[in-house]
Amino acid sequence: EDQVTQSPEALRLQEGESSSLNCSYTVSGLRGLFWYRQDPGKGPEFLFTLYSAGEEKEKERLKATLTKKESFLHITAPKPEDSATYLCAVKESNTGKLIFGQGTTLQVKP
Amino acid sequence: EPEVTQTPSHQVTQMGQEVILRCVPISNHLYFYWYRQILGQKVEFLVSFYNNEISEKSEIFDDQFSVERPDGSNFTLKIRSTKLEDSAMYFCASSGLAGVGANTGELFFGEGSRLTVL
């Protein structure tokens, strides 16, 4: 069965304290790994797509990387506005069906 | 910036009642989806819709569920006879620009409709 597992479940950081979130996945044929941000009571917001091992994408303080078994979301010098739940998802078909992990809830304190 | 809009934002219904959740996807998108998130749990795929038909559905999407694109702008999810376990946040999403071709899977989600079944 395809699985997406994220760790840690929750992460508290001080403003400026860099860290990484992990997403481990097992799928029969990866057609994309996605990172989304979800604020409380809102829908997921697309951040990145990664397609192949070794690929990296950056956006402001966030950088996503991909290996054959996992992806990391690195957060450099986070700010309080980066506080959110970060979701990882994989796609294995052409239909747009995404399989989500349970998310990592990040809290950045000033 | 274009966005996916959903109505109602919150609906409370009695068990056994029919519910229709409405969505207006981004206007030039080709692929439409419903996902749901039970409180404290993962976001789960329900159904994808392309070219006026269902392209994939999950085990959750049984005969009690149906989707429709009644006109050029709306996309609806109907639950015929709601159960307590249908209580969740339901998200509509769209993707795939006309003319671009392949569905990249970069989904644009609405803010969700919270369904509470009593």
Coordinates of N, CA and C in Angstrom, one line a residue:
Chain A
E1 N 0.8 -1.2 0.0 CA 0.0 0.0 0.0 C 0.9 1.3 0.0
D2 N 0.5 2.2 -0.8 CA 1.3 3.5 -0.9 C 1.2 4.2 0.5
Q3 N 2.3 4.7 0.9 CA 2.3 5.4 2.2 C 3.1 6.7 2.1
V4 N 2.7 7.7 2.8 CA 3.5 8.9 3.0 C 3.5 9.2 4.5
T5 N 4.7 9.3 5.0 CA 4.9 9.5 6.5 C 5.7 10.7 6.7
Q6 N 5.2 11.6 7.5 CA 5.9 12.9 7.8 C 6.4 12.9 9.2
S7 N 7.6 13.5 9.4 CA 8.1 13.7 10.8 C 8.9 15.0 10.9
P8 N 8.9 15.6 12.1 CA 8.1 15.2 13.2 C 6.6 15.6 13.0
E9 N 5.7 15.2 13.9 CA 4.3 15.7 13.8 C 4.2 17.1 14.1
A10 N 5.0 17.6 15.1 CA 5.0 19.0 15.5 C 6.4 19.5 15.7
L11 N 6.6 20.8 15.4 CA 8.0 21.3 15.6 C 7.8 22.8 16.1
R12 N 8.5 23.1 17.1 CA 8.6 24.4 17.6 C 9.9 25.0 17.5
L13 N 10.0 26.2 16.8 CA 11.3 26.8 16.6 C 11.3 28.2 17.1
Q14 N 12.4 28.7 17.4 CA 12.6 30.1 17.7 C 12.8 30.8 16.4
E15 N 12.4 32.1 16.2 CA 12.6 32.8 15.0 C 14.1 32.8 14.7
G16 N 14.4 32.5 13.5 CA 15.8 32.4 13.0 C 16.5 31.0 13.2
E17 N 15.8 30.1 13.9 CA 16.4 28.8 14.1 C 16.0 27.9 13.0
S18 N 17.0 27.5 12.1 CA 16.7 26.7 10.9 C 16.5 25.2 11.3
S19 N 15.7 24.5 10.5 CA 15.4 23.1 10.7 C 14.9 22.5 9.4
S20 N 14.7 21.2 9.5 CA 14.2 20.4 8.3 C 13.0 19.6 8.7
L21 N 12.1 19.4 7.8 CA 10.9 18.5 7.9 C 11.2 17.4 7.0
N22 N 10.7 16.2 7.4 CA 11.0 15.0 6.6 C 9.7 14.4 6.1
C23 N 9.8 13.8 4.8 CA 8.6 13.1 4.3 C 9.2 11.9 3.6
S24 N 8.8 10.7 4.2 CA 9.2 9.4 3.6 C 8.0 8.9 2.8
Y25 N 8.3 8.3 1.7 CA 7.2 7.8 0.8 C 7.6 6.4 0.2
T26 N 6.5 5.6 0.0 CA 6.6 4.4 -0.8 C 5.5 4.4 -1.8
V27 N 5.8 4.5 -3.0 CA 4.8 4.4 -4.1 C 5.4 3.5 -5.2
S28 N 4.5 2.9 -6.0 CA 4.9 2.0 -7.0 C 5.5 2.8 -8.2
G29 N 5.1 4.0 -8.5 CA 5.7 4.7 -9.6 C 5.4 6.2 -9.3
L30 N 6.5 6.9 -8.9 CA 6.3 8.3 -8.5 C 6.1 9.2 -9.7
R31 N 5.1 10.0 -9.7 CA 4.9 11.0 -10.8 C 4.9 12.4 -10.2
G32 N 5.5 12.5 -9.1 CA 5.6 13.8 -8.5 C 5.5 13.8 -7.0
L33 N 6.3 14.6 -6.3 CA 6.1 14.8 -4.9 C 5.9 16.2 -4.6
F34 N 4.9 16.5 -3.8 CA 4.4 17.9 -3.6 C 4.5 18.3 -2.2
W35 N 4.8 19.6 -2.0 CA 4.7 20.2 -0.7 C 3.6 21.3 -0.7
Y36 N 2.8 21.2 0.3 CA 1.7 22.2 0.5 C 1.8 22.8 1.9
R37 N 1.4 24.0 2.0 CA 1.2 24.7 3.3 C -0.3 24.8 3.6
Q38 N -0.6 24.5 4.8 CA -2.0 24.6 5.2 C -2.1 25.5 6.5
D39 N -2.8 26.6 6.4 CA -3.1 27.4 7.6 C -4.4 26.9 8.2
P40 N -4.6 27.2 9.5 CA -5.8 26.7 10.2 C -7.0 27.1 9.5
G41 N -7.9 26.1 9.3 CA -9.2 26.4 8.7 C -9.2 26.8 7.2
K42 N -8.1 26.6 6.6 CA -7.9 26.9 5.2 C -7.6 25.6 4.4
G43 N -7.7 25.8 3.0 CA -7.3 24.7 2.2 C -5.7 24.7 2.0
P44 N -5.2 23.6 1.5 CA -3.8 23.5 1.3 C -3.4 24.5 0.2
E45 N -2.2 25.0 0.3 CA -1.6 26.0 -0.7 C -0.4 25.4 -1.3
F46 N -0.3 25.3 -2.6 CA 0.8 24.6 -3.3 C 2.1 25.4 -3.0
L47 N 3.2 24.6 -2.7 CA 4.5 25.2 -2.6 C 5.4 24.8 -3.7
F48 N 5.7 23.4 -3.8 CA 6.7 22.9 -4.7 C 6.2 21.6 -5.3
T49 N 6.8 21.3 -6.5 CA 6.7 19.9 -7.0 C 8.1 19.5 -7.3
L50 N 8.4 18.2 -7.0 CA 9.7 17.6 -7.3 C 9.4 16.3 -8.0
Y51 N 10.2 16.0 -9.1 CA 9.9 14.9 -9.9 C 11.0 13.8 -9.8
S52 N 12.2 14.2 -9.6 CA 13.3 13.1 -9.7 C 14.3 13.3 -8.6
A53 N 14.9 12.2 -8.2 CA 15.9 12.3 -7.1 C 17.0 13.2 -7.5
G54 N 17.4 14.1 -6.5 CA 18.5 15.0 -6.7 C 17.9 16.4 -7.0
E55 N 16.6 16.5 -7.3 CA 16.0 17.8 -7.6 C 15.8 18.6 -6.4
E56 N 16.0 19.9 -6.6 CA 15.8 20.9 -5.5 C 15.0 22.1 -6.0
K57 N 14.1 22.6 -5.1 CA 13.4 23.8 -5.4 C 13.4 24.7 -4.2
E58 N 13.5 26.1 -4.5 CA 13.6 27.0 -3.4 C 12.5 28.1 -3.6
K59 N 12.0 28.6 -2.5 CA 11.1 29.7 -2.4 C 11.3 30.4 -1.1
E60 N 11.8 31.6 -1.2 CA 12.1 32.4 0.0 C 12.9 31.6 1.0
R61 N 12.4 31.4 2.2 CA 13.1 30.7 3.2 C 13.0 29.2 3.1
L62 N 12.3 28.7 2.2 CA 12.0 27.2 2.0 C 12.8 26.6 0.9
K63 N 13.3 25.4 1.1 CA 14.0 24.7 0.1 C 13.6 23.2 0.2
A64 N 13.1 22.6 -0.9 CA 12.7 21.2 -0.9 C 13.6 20.4 -1.7
T65 N 14.0 19.2 -1.2 CA 14.9 18.3 -1.8 C 14.2 16.9 -1.9
L66 N 14.7 16.1 -2.9 CA 14.1 14.8 -3.1 C 15.2 13.7 -3.3
T67 N 15.0 12.6 -2.6 CA 15.8 11.4 -2.8 C 14.8 10.3 -3.3
K68 N 15.3 9.1 -3.5 CA 14.5 8.0 -4.0 C 13.4 7.6 -2.9
K69 N 13.7 7.9 -1.7 CA 12.8 7.4 -0.6 C 12.2 8.5 0.2
E70 N 12.7 9.7 0.2 CA 12.2 10.8 1.0 C 12.5 12.2 0.5
S71 N 11.8 13.1 1.1 CA 12.0 14.5 0.7 C 12.1 15.3 2.0
F72 N 12.9 16.4 1.9 CA 13.1 17.2 3.0 C 12.6 18.6 2.6
L73 N 12.0 19.3 3.6 CA 11.7 20.7 3.5 C 12.5 21.5 4.5
H74 N 13.5 22.2 4.0 CA 14.4 22.9 4.8 C 13.9 24.3 5.0
I75 N 13.9 24.8 6.3 CA 13.4 26.1 6.6 C 14.6 26.9 7.2
T76 N 15.0 27.9 6.5 CA 16.2 28.7 6.9 C 15.7 30.0 7.5
A77 N 16.2 30.2 8.7 CA 15.9 31.5 9.5 C 14.4 31.8 9.5
P78 N 13.6 30.8 10.0 CA 12.1 31.0 9.9 C 11.6 32.3 10.6
K79 N 10.5 32.7 10.2 CA 9.8 33.9 10.8 C 8.4 33.4 11.4
P80 N 7.9 34.1 12.3 CA 6.5 33.7 12.8 C 5.5 33.4 11.8
E81 N 5.6 34.1 10.6 CA 4.6 33.9 9.6 C 4.8 32.6 8.8
D82 N 5.8 31.9 9.1 CA 6.0 30.6 8.5 C 5.3 29.5 9.3
S83 N 4.7 29.9 10.4 CA 3.9 29.0 11.2 C 2.7 28.5 10.4
A84 N 2.6 27.1 10.3 CA 1.6 26.5 9.5 C 1.8 25.0 9.6
T85 N 0.9 24.3 9.0 CA 1.1 22.8 8.8 C 1.6 22.6 7.4
Y86 N 2.7 21.9 7.3 CA 3.3 21.6 6.0 C 2.9 20.1 5.6
L87 N 2.3 20.0 4.5 CA 1.8 18.7 4.0 C 2.7 18.2 2.8
C88 N 3.0 17.0 2.9 CA 3.7 16.3 1.8 C 2.7 15.4 1.1
A89 N 2.8 15.3 -0.2 CA 1.9 14.4 -1.0 C 2.6 13.8 -2.2
V90 N 2.2 12.6 -2.6 CA 2.7 12.0 -3.8 C 1.6 11.7 -4.8
K91 N 2.1 11.7 -6.0 CA 1.2 11.4 -7.2 C 1.7 10.2 -7.9
E92 N 0.9 9.2 -8.2 CA 1.4 8.1 -8.9 C 0.6 7.8 -10.2
S93 N -0.4 8.7 -10.5 CA -1.1 8.5 -11.7 C -1.3 9.8 -12.4
N94 N -2.0 9.7 -13.6 CA -2.2 11.0 -14.3 C -3.5 11.7 -14.0
T95 N -4.2 11.2 -13.0 CA -5.5 11.7 -12.7 C -5.5 12.9 -11.7
G96 N -4.3 13.2 -11.1 CA -4.3 14.2 -10.1 C -4.6 13.8 -8.7
K97 N -4.8 12.5 -8.5 CA -5.0 12.0 -7.2 C -3.7 12.1 -6.4
L98 N -3.8 12.8 -5.3 CA -2.6 13.0 -4.4 C -2.8 12.2 -3.1
I99 N -1.8 11.6 -2.6 CA -1.8 10.8 -1.4 C -1.0 11.7 -0.4
F100 N -1.7 12.2 0.6 CA -1.1 13.1 1.6 C -0.6 12.4 2.8
G101 N 0.5 13.0 3.4 CA 0.9 12.6 4.7 C 0.1 13.4 5.7
Q102 N 0.4 13.1 7.0 CA -0.4 13.7 8.1 C 0.0 15.1 8.4
G103 N 1.1 15.5 7.9 CA 1.6 16.9 8.1 C 2.5 17.1 9.2
T104 N 3.3 18.2 9.2 CA 4.1 18.6 10.3 C 3.6 20.0 10.6
T105 N 3.2 20.2 11.9 CA 2.7 21.5 12.3 C 3.9 22.3 12.9
L106 N 4.2 23.4 12.2 CA 5.4 24.2 12.6 C 4.9 25.4 13.4
Q107 N 5.5 25.7 14.5 CA 5.2 26.9 15.2 C 6.6 27.7 15.4
V108 N 6.6 28.9 14.9 CA 7.8 29.7 15.0 C 7.5 30.9 16.0
K109 N 8.3 30.9 17.1 CA 8.0 31.9 18.1 C 9.0 33.1 17.9
P110 N 8.5 34.3 18.1 CA 9.3 35.5 18.0 C 10.4 35.5 19.1
Chain B
E1 N -5.8 37.6 -8.1 CA -5.3 36.3 -8.4 C -6.5 35.3 -8.4
P2 N -6.6 34.5 -9.5 CA -7.8 33.6 -9.5 C -7.8 32.6 -8.3
E3 N -9.0 32.2 -7.9 CA -9.1 31.3 -6.8 C -10.3 30.4 -6.9
V4 N -10.3 29.3 -6.2 CA -11.4 28.4 -6.1 C -12.3 28.8 -5.0
T5 N -13.5 29.0 -5.2 CA -14.5 29.4 -4.2 C -15.5 28.3 -3.9
Q6 N -15.8 28.1 -2.6 CA -16.7 27.1 -2.2 C -17.8 27.6 -1.3
T7 N -19.0 27.1 -1.5 CA -20.1 27.4 -0.6 C -20.9 26.1 -0.3
P8 N -21.5 26.0 0.9 CA -21.4 27.0 2.0 C -20.0 26.8 2.7
S9 N -19.7 27.7 3.6 CA -18.5 27.5 4.4 C -18.7 26.5 5.5
H10 N -19.9 26.5 6.0 CA -20.3 25.5 7.0 C -21.7 25.1 6.9
Q11 N -22.0 23.8 6.9 CA -23.3 23.3 6.8 C -23.5 22.3 7.9
V12 N -24.6 22.5 8.6 CA -25.0 21.5 9.7 C -26.3 20.8 9.2
T13 N -26.3 19.5 9.2 CA -27.4 18.7 8.7 C -27.7 17.5 9.6
Q14 N -28.9 17.0 9.4 CA -29.3 15.8 10.2 C -28.9 14.6 9.4
M15 N -28.5 13.5 10.2 CA -28.2 12.2 9.5 C -29.3 11.8 8.6
G16 N -29.0 11.3 7.4 CA -30.0 10.9 6.4 C -30.4 11.9 5.4
Q17 N -30.0 13.2 5.7 CA -30.4 14.2 4.8 C -29.4 14.3 3.6
E18 N -29.9 14.9 2.5 CA -29.0 15.1 1.4 C -28.3 16.5 1.5
V19 N -27.1 16.5 1.0 CA -26.3 17.7 1.1 C -25.6 18.0 -0.3
I20 N -25.6 19.2 -0.7 CA -24.9 19.5 -1.9 C -23.9 20.6 -1.6
L21 N -22.6 20.3 -1.9 CA -21.6 21.3 -1.7 C -21.2 21.8 -3.0
R22 N -21.0 23.2 -3.1 CA -20.7 23.8 -4.4 C -19.4 24.4 -4.5
C23 N -18.8 24.4 -5.7 CA -17.5 24.9 -5.9 C -17.5 25.6 -7.3
V24 N -16.7 26.7 -7.3 CA -16.5 27.4 -8.6 C -14.9 27.3 -8.8
P25 N -14.5 26.4 -9.7 CA -13.1 26.2 -9.9 C -12.5 27.4 -10.6
I26 N -11.2 27.5 -10.7 CA -10.5 28.5 -11.5 C -11.0 28.3 -13.0
S27 N -11.3 29.5 -13.6 CA -12.1 29.4 -14.9 C -11.4 28.7 -16.0
N28 N -10.1 28.7 -16.2 CA -9.5 28.0 -17.3 C -8.8 26.7 -17.0
H29 N -9.2 26.2 -15.8 CA -8.7 24.8 -15.4 C -9.6 23.7 -16.0
L30 N -8.9 22.6 -16.2 CA -9.6 21.5 -16.9 C -9.9 20.3 -15.9
Y31 N -9.2 20.2 -14.8 CA -9.4 19.1 -13.9 C -9.9 19.6 -12.6
F32 N -10.8 18.8 -12.0 CA -11.5 19.2 -10.8 C -11.6 18.0 -9.8
Y33 N -11.5 18.4 -8.6 CA -11.3 17.3 -7.5 C -12.2 17.7 -6.3
W34 N -12.5 16.6 -5.6 CA -13.0 16.8 -4.2 C -12.1 16.0 -3.3
Y35 N -11.6 16.6 -2.2 CA -10.9 16.0 -1.1 C -11.6 16.2 0.2
R36 N -11.4 15.4 1.2 CA -11.9 15.7 2.5 C -10.9 15.5 3.6
Q37 N -11.1 16.2 4.7 CA -10.2 16.1 5.8 C -11.1 16.0 7.1
I38 N -11.1 14.8 7.6 CA -11.7 14.7 8.9 C -10.8 15.3 10.0
L39 N -11.4 15.9 11.0 CA -10.7 16.7 12.0 C -9.5 15.9 12.5
G40 N -8.3 16.5 12.4 CA -7.2 15.8 13.0 C -6.6 14.7 12.1
Q41 N -7.1 14.5 10.9 CA -6.6 13.4 10.1 C -6.1 13.9 8.8
K42 N -5.6 13.0 7.9 CA -5.0 13.4 6.7 C -6.0 13.9 5.7
V43 N -5.6 14.7 4.7 CA -6.4 15.1 3.6 C -6.5 13.9 2.7
E44 N -7.8 13.5 2.4 CA -8.0 12.3 1.6 C -8.7 12.6 0.3
F45 N -8.2 11.9 -0.8 CA -8.8 12.1 -2.1 C -10.2 11.4 -2.2
L46 N -11.1 12.1 -2.8 CA -12.4 11.5 -3.0 C -12.6 11.1 -4.5
V47 N -12.4 12.2 -5.4 CA -12.8 12.0 -6.8 C -12.1 13.0 -7.6
S48 N -11.8 12.6 -8.9 CA -11.3 13.5 -9.9 C -12.2 13.5 -11.1
F49 N -12.3 14.6 -11.7 CA -13.3 14.8 -12.8 C -12.6 15.6 -13.9
Y50 N -12.7 15.0 -15.1 CA -12.1 15.6 -16.3 C -13.0 15.3 -17.5
N51 N -13.1 16.3 -18.4 CA -13.9 16.1 -19.6 C -15.3 15.6 -19.4
N52 N -15.9 16.1 -18.3 CA -17.3 15.8 -18.0 C -17.5 14.4 -17.5
E53 N -16.5 13.8 -17.0 CA -16.7 12.5 -16.4 C -15.7 12.2 -15.3
I54 N -16.0 11.3 -14.4 CA -15.1 10.9 -13.3 C -13.9 10.2 -13.9
S55 N -12.7 10.6 -13.6 CA -11.5 10.0 -14.1 C -10.9 9.0 -13.0
E56 N -11.2 9.3 -11.8 CA -10.8 8.3 -10.7 C -11.6 8.6 -9.5
K57 N -11.8 7.6 -8.7 CA -12.5 7.8 -7.4 C -11.9 6.9 -6.4
S58 N -12.0 7.3 -5.1 CA -11.5 6.4 -4.0 C -12.6 5.5 -3.5
E59 N -12.2 4.6 -2.6 CA -13.1 3.7 -1.9 C -14.1 4.5 -1.1
I60 N -13.8 5.7 -0.6 CA -14.7 6.5 0.1 C -15.9 6.9 -0.7
F61 N -15.6 7.2 -2.0 CA -16.6 7.7 -2.9 C -17.5 6.6 -3.3
D62 N -18.5 6.2 -2.5 CA -19.4 5.1 -2.8 C -20.7 5.7 -3.4
D63 N -21.7 4.8 -3.5 CA -22.9 5.2 -4.2 C -23.7 6.4 -3.6
Q64 N -23.3 6.7 -2.4 CA -23.9 7.9 -1.7 C -23.4 9.2 -2.2
F65 N -22.3 9.2 -2.9 CA -21.6 10.4 -3.4 C -21.8 10.5 -4.9
S66 N -22.0 11.7 -5.4 CA -22.0 12.0 -6.8 C -21.4 13.4 -7.0
V67 N -20.9 13.6 -8.2 CA -20.4 14.9 -8.6 C -21.0 15.3 -9.9
E68 N -21.1 16.6 -10.2 CA -21.7 17.1 -11.4 C -21.1 18.4 -11.7
R69 N -21.0 18.7 -13.0 CA -20.6 20.0 -13.5 C -21.8 20.5 -14.3
P70 N -22.8 21.1 -13.6 CA -24.0 21.4 -14.3 C -23.9 22.5 -15.4
D71 N -22.9 23.3 -15.3 CA -22.8 24.4 -16.3 C -21.3 24.6 -16.4
G72 N -20.9 25.7 -17.1 CA -19.5 25.9 -17.4 C -18.7 26.4 -16.2
S73 N -19.3 26.7 -15.0 CA -18.5 27.2 -14.0 C -18.6 26.5 -12.6
N74 N -19.7 25.8 -12.4 CA -19.9 25.2 -11.1 C -19.5 23.7 -11.1
F75 N -19.1 23.2 -9.9 CA -18.7 21.8 -9.7 C -19.3 21.4 -8.4
T76 N -20.2 20.4 -8.3 CA -20.8 20.1 -7.1 C -20.6 18.7 -6.6
L77 N -20.6 18.5 -5.3 CA -20.5 17.2 -4.6 C -21.8 17.0 -3.9
K78 N -22.5 15.9 -4.2 CA -23.7 15.6 -3.5 C -23.6 14.4 -2.7
I79 N -24.0 14.5 -1.4 CA -24.1 13.3 -0.6 C -25.5 13.0 -0.3
R80 N -26.0 11.8 -0.8 CA -27.4 11.6 -0.8 C -28.1 11.4 0.6
S81 N -27.4 10.6 1.4 CA -28.0 10.3 2.7 C -26.8 10.4 3.7
T82 N -26.7 11.5 4.3 CA -25.5 11.7 5.2 C -25.4 10.8 6.4
K83 N -24.2 10.5 6.7 CA -23.9 9.7 7.9 C -23.1 10.5 8.9
L84 N -23.0 10.1 10.1 CA -22.2 10.8 11.1 C -20.8 10.9 10.7
E85 N -20.3 9.8 10.1 CA -18.9 9.8 9.7 C -18.5 10.6 8.4
D86 N -19.6 11.2 7.8 CA -19.3 12.2 6.7 C -18.9 13.5 7.2
S87 N -19.0 13.7 8.5 CA -18.6 15.0 9.1 C -17.1 15.3 8.8
A88 N -16.8 16.3 8.1 CA -15.4 16.6 7.7 C -15.4 18.0 7.0
M89 N -14.2 18.4 6.7 CA -14.0 19.6 5.8 C -13.8 19.0 4.4
Y90 N -14.6 19.5 3.5 CA -14.6 19.1 2.1 C -13.9 20.2 1.3
F91 N -12.8 19.8 0.6 CA -12.1 20.7 -0.2 C -12.3 20.4 -1.7
C92 N -12.6 21.5 -2.4 CA -12.6 21.4 -3.9 C -11.3 21.9 -4.4
A93 N -10.8 21.3 -5.5 CA -9.6 21.8 -6.1 C -9.7 21.7 -7.6
S94 N -8.8 22.5 -8.2 CA -8.8 22.4 -9.7 C -7.3 22.6 -10.1
S95 N -7.1 22.1 -11.4 CA -5.7 22.2 -11.9 C -5.8 22.1 -13.4
G96 N -4.6 22.3 -14.0 CA -4.5 22.0 -15.5 C -5.0 23.0 -16.4
L97 N -4.2 23.9 -16.8 CA -4.6 25.0 -17.7 C -4.9 24.5 -19.1
A98 N -6.0 25.0 -19.6 CA -6.3 24.7 -21.0 C -5.2 25.1 -21.9
G99 N -4.8 24.3 -22.8 CA -3.7 24.6 -23.7 C -2.4 24.1 -23.2
V100 N -2.2 23.9 -21.9 CA -0.9 23.4 -21.4 C -0.8 22.0 -21.6
G101 N -1.9 21.2 -21.4 CA -1.8 19.8 -21.7 C -1.8 19.0 -20.4
A102 N -0.7 18.3 -20.1 CA -0.7 17.3 -19.1 C -1.1 17.9 -17.7
N103 N -1.7 17.1 -16.9 CA -2.1 17.5 -15.6 C -0.8 17.3 -14.7
T104 N -0.3 18.5 -14.3 CA 0.9 18.4 -13.5 C 0.7 18.0 -12.1
G105 N -0.6 18.1 -11.6 CA -0.9 17.8 -10.3 C -0.7 18.9 -9.3
E106 N -0.4 20.1 -9.8 CA -0.3 21.3 -8.9 C -1.8 21.8 -8.7
L107 N -2.3 21.4 -7.6 CA -3.7 21.7 -7.3 C -3.9 23.0 -6.6
F108 N -5.0 23.7 -7.0 CA -5.4 24.9 -6.3 C -6.6 24.6 -5.5
F109 N -6.5 24.7 -4.2 CA -7.6 24.3 -3.3 C -8.5 25.5 -2.9
G110 N -9.8 25.3 -2.7 CA -10.6 26.3 -2.1 C -10.4 26.2 -0.6
E111 N -11.2 27.1 0.1 CA -11.0 27.2 1.6 C -11.8 26.1 2.3
G112 N -12.6 25.4 1.6 CA -13.3 24.3 2.2 C -14.7 24.6 2.7
S113 N -15.5 23.5 2.7 CA -16.9 23.5 3.3 C -16.9 22.6 4.5
R114 N -17.2 23.1 5.6 CA -17.2 22.2 6.8 C -18.6 21.6 6.9
L115 N -18.7 20.3 6.9 CA -20.0 19.6 7.0 C -20.0 19.0 8.4
T116 N -21.1 19.3 9.1 CA -21.3 18.7 10.4 C -22.6 17.9 10.3
V117 N -22.6 16.6 10.6 CA -23.8 15.7 10.5 C -24.1 15.3 12.0
L118 N -25.4 15.7 12.3 CA -25.8 15.4 13.7 C -26.7 14.2 13.7

